mmCIF file of N, CA and C and ligand atoms in Angstrom:
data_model
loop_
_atom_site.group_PDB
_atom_site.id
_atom_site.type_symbol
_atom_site.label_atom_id
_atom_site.label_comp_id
_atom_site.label_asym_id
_atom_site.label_seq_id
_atom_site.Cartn_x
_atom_site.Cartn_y
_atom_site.Cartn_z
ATOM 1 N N UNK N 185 81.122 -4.821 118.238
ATOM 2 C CA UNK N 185 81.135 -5.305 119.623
ATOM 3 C C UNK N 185 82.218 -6.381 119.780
ATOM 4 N N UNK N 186 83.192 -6.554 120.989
ATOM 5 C CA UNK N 186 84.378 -7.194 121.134
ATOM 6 C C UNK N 186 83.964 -7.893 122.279
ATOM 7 N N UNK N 187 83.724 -9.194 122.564
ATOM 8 C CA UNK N 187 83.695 -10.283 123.519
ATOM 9 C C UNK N 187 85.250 -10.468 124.487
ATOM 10 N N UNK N 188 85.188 -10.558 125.328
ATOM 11 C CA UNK N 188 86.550 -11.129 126.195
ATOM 12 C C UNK N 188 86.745 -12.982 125.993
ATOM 13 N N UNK N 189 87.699 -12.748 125.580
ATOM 14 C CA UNK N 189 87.886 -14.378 124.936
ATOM 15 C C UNK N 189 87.837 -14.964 126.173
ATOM 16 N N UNK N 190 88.078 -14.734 127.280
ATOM 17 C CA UNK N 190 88.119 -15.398 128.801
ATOM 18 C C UNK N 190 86.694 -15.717 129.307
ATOM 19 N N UNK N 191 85.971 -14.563 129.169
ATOM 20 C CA UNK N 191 84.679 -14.448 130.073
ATOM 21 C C UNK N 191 83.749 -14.484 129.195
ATOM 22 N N UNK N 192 83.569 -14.309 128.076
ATOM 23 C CA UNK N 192 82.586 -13.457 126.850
ATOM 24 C C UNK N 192 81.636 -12.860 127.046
ATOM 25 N N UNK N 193 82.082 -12.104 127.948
ATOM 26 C CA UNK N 193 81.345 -10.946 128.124
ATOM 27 C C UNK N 193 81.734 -9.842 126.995
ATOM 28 N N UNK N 194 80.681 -8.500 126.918
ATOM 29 C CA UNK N 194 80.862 -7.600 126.109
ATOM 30 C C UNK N 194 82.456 -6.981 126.879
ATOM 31 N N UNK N 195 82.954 -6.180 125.774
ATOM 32 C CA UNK N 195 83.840 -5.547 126.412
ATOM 33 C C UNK N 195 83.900 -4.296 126.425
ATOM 34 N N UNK N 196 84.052 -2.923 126.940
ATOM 35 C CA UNK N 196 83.795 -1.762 126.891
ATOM 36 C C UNK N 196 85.184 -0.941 126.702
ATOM 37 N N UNK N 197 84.542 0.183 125.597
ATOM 38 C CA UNK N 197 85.740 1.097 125.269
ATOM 39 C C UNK N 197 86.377 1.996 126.537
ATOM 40 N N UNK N 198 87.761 2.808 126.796
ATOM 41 C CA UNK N 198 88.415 3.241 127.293
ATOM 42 C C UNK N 198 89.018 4.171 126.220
ATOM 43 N N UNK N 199 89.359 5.296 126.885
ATOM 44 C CA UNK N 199 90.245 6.174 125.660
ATOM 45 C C UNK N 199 91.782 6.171 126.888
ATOM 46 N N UNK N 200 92.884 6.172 126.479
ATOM 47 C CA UNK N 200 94.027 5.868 126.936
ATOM 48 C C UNK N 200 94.893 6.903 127.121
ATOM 49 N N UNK N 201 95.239 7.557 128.365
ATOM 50 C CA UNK N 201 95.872 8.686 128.519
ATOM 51 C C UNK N 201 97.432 8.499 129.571
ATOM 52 N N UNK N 202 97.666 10.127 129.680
ATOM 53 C CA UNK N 202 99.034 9.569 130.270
ATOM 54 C C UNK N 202 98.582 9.664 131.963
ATOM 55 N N UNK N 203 99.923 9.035 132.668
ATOM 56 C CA UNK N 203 99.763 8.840 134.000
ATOM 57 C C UNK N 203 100.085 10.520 134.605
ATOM 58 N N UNK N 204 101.104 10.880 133.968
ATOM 59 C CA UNK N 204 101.439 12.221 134.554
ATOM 60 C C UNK N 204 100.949 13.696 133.905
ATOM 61 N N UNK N 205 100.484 14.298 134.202
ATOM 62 C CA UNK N 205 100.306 15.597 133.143
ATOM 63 C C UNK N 205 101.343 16.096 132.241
ATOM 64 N N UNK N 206 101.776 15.951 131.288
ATOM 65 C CA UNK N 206 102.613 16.927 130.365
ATOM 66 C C UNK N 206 103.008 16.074 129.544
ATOM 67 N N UNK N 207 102.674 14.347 129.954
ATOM 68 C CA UNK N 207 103.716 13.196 129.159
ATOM 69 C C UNK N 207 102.291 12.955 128.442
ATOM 70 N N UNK N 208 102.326 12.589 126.989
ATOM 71 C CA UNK N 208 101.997 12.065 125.935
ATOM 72 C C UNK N 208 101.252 11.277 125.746
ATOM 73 N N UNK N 209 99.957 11.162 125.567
ATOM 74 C CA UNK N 209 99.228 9.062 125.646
ATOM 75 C C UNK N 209 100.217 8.711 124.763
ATOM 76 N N UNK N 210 100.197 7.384 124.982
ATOM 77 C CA UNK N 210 100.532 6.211 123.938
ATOM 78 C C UNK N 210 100.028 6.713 122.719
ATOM 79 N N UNK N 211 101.275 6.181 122.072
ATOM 80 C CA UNK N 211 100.505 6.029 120.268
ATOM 81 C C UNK N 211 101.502 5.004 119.424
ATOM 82 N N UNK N 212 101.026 4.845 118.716
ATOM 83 C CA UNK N 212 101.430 3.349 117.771
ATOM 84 C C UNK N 212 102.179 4.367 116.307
ATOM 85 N N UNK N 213 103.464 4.034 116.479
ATOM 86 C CA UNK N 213 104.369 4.447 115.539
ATOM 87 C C UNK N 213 104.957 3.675 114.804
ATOM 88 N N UNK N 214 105.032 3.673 113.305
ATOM 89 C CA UNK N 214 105.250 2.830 112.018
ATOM 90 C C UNK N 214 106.861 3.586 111.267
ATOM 91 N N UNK N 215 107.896 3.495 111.837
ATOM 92 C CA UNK N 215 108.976 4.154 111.173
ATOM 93 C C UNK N 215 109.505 4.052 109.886
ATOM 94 N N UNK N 216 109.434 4.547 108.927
ATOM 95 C CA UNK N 216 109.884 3.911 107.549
ATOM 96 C C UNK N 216 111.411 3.985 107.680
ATOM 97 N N UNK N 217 112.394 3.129 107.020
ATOM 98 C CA UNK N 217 113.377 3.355 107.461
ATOM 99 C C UNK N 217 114.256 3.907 105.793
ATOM 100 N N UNK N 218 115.449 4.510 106.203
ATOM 101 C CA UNK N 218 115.913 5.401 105.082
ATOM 102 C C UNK N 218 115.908 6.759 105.311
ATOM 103 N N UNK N 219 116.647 7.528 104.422
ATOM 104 C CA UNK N 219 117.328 8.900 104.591
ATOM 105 C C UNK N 219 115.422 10.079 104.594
ATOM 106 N N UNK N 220 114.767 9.910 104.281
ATOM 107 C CA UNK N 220 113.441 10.509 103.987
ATOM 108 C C UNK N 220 112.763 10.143 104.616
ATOM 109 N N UNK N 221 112.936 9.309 105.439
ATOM 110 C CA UNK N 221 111.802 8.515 106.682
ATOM 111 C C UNK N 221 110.426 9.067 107.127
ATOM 112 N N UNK N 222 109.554 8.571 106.330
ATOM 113 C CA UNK N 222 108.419 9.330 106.923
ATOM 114 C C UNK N 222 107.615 8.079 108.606
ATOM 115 N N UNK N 223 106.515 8.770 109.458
ATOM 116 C CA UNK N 223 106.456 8.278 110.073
ATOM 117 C C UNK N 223 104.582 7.990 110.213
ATOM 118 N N UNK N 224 104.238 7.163 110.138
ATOM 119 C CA UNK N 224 102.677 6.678 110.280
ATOM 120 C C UNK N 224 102.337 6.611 111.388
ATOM 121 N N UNK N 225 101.580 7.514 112.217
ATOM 122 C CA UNK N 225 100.638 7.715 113.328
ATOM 123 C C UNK N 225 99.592 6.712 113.562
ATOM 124 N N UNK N 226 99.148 6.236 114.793
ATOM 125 C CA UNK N 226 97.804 6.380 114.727
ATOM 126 C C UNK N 226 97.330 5.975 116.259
ATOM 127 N N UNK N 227 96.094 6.577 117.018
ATOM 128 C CA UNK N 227 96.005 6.835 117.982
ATOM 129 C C UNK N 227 95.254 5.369 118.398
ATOM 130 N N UNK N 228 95.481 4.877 119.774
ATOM 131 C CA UNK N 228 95.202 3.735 119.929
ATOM 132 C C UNK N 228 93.378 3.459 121.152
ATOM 133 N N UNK N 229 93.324 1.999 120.529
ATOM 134 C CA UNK N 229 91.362 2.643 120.977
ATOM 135 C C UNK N 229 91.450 1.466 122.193
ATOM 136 N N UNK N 230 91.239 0.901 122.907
ATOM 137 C CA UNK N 230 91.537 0.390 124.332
ATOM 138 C C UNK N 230 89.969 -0.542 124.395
ATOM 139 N N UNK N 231 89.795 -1.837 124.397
ATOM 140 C CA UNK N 231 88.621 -2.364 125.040
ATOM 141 C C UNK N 231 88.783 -3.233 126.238
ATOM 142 N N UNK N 232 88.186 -3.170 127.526
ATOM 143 C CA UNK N 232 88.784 -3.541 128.285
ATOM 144 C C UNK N 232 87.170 -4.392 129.044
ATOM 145 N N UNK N 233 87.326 -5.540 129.573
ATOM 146 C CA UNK N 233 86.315 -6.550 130.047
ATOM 147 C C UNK N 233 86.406 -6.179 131.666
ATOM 148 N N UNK N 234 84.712 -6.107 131.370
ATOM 149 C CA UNK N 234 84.523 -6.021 133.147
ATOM 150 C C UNK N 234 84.606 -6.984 133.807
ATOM 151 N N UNK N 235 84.711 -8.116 133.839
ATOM 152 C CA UNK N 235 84.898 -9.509 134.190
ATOM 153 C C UNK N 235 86.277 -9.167 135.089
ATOM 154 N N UNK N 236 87.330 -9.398 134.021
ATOM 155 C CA UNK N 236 88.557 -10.079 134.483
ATOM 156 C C UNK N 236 89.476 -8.869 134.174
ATOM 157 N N UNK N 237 89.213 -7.922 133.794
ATOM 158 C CA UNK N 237 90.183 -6.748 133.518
ATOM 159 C C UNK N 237 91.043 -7.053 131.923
ATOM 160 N N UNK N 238 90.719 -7.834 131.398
ATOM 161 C CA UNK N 238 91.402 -7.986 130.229
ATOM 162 C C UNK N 238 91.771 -6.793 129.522
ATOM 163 N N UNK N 239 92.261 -6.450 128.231
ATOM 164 C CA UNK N 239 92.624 -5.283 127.547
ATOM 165 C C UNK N 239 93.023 -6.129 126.347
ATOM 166 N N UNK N 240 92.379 -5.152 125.358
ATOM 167 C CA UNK N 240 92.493 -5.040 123.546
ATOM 168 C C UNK N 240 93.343 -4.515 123.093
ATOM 169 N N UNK N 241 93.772 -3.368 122.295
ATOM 170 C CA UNK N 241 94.548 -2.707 122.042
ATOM 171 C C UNK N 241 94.250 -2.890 120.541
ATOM 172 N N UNK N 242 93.330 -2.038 119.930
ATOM 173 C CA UNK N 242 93.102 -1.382 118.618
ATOM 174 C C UNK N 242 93.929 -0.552 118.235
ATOM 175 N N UNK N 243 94.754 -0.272 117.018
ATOM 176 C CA UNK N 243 94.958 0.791 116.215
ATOM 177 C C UNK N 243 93.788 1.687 115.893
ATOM 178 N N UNK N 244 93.358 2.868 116.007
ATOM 179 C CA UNK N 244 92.073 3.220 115.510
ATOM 180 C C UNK N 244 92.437 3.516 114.186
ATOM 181 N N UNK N 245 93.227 4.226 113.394
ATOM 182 C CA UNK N 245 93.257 4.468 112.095
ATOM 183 C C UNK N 245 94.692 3.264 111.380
ATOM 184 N N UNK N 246 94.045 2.021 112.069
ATOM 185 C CA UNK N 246 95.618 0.815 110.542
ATOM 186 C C UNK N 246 95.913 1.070 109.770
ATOM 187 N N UNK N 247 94.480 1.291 108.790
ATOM 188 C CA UNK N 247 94.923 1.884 107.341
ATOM 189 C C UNK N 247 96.524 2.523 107.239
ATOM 190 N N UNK N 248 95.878 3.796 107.684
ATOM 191 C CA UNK N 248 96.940 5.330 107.856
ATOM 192 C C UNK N 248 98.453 4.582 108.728
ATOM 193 N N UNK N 249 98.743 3.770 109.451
ATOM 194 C CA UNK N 249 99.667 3.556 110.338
ATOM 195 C C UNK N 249 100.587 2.856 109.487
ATOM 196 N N UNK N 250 99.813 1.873 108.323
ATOM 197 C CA UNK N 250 100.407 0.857 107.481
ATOM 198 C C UNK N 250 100.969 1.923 106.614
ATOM 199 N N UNK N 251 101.033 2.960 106.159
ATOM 200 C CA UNK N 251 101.268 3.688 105.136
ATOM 201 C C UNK N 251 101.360 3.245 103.840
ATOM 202 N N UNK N 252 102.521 3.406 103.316
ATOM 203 C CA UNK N 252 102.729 3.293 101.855
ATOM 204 C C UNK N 252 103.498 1.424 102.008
ATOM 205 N N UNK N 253 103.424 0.832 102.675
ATOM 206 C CA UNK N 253 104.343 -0.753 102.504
ATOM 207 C C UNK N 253 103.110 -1.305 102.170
ATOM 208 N N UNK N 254 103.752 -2.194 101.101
ATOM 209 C CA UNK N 254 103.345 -3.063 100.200
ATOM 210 C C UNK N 254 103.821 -4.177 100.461
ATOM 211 N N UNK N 255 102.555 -5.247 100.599
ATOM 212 C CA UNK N 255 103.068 -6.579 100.490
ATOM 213 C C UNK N 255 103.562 -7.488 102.019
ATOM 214 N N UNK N 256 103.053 -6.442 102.616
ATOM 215 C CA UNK N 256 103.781 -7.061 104.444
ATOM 216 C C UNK N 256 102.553 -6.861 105.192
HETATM 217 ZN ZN1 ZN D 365 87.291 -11.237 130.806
#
């Protein structure tokens, strides 16, 4: 459960889509850089306060987004 640091009230999930039909939700991209570049996904989880309209912005899978870097 996620409080609104403003109001502290509970805050409630949202799943995050696009404005237009055919364009893409948001997603949180991790580029490795170099000739082999792989790229770490991960779809983003939205909590948003009924109060004041605030917004969160979770990674849902970090783990997976952080990939293979070490040490950062
Ligand atoms: Zn609030």
């Amino acid at each position: 459960m996620i409080r609104c640091n403003m109001c502290d009230v509970e805050m409630f999930t949202t799943s995050i889509d696009s404005v237009h039909p055919g364009y893409l939700p948001v997603m949180l991209v991790n580029r490795e850089k170099g000739l082999f570049a792989t790229e770490y996904k991960s779809e983003l989880l939205c909590y948003v306060c009924p109060e004041c309209g605030h917004i969160e912005l979770y990674a849902k899978d970090p783990k997976k987004l952080r990939g293979k870097m070490i040490g950062k």
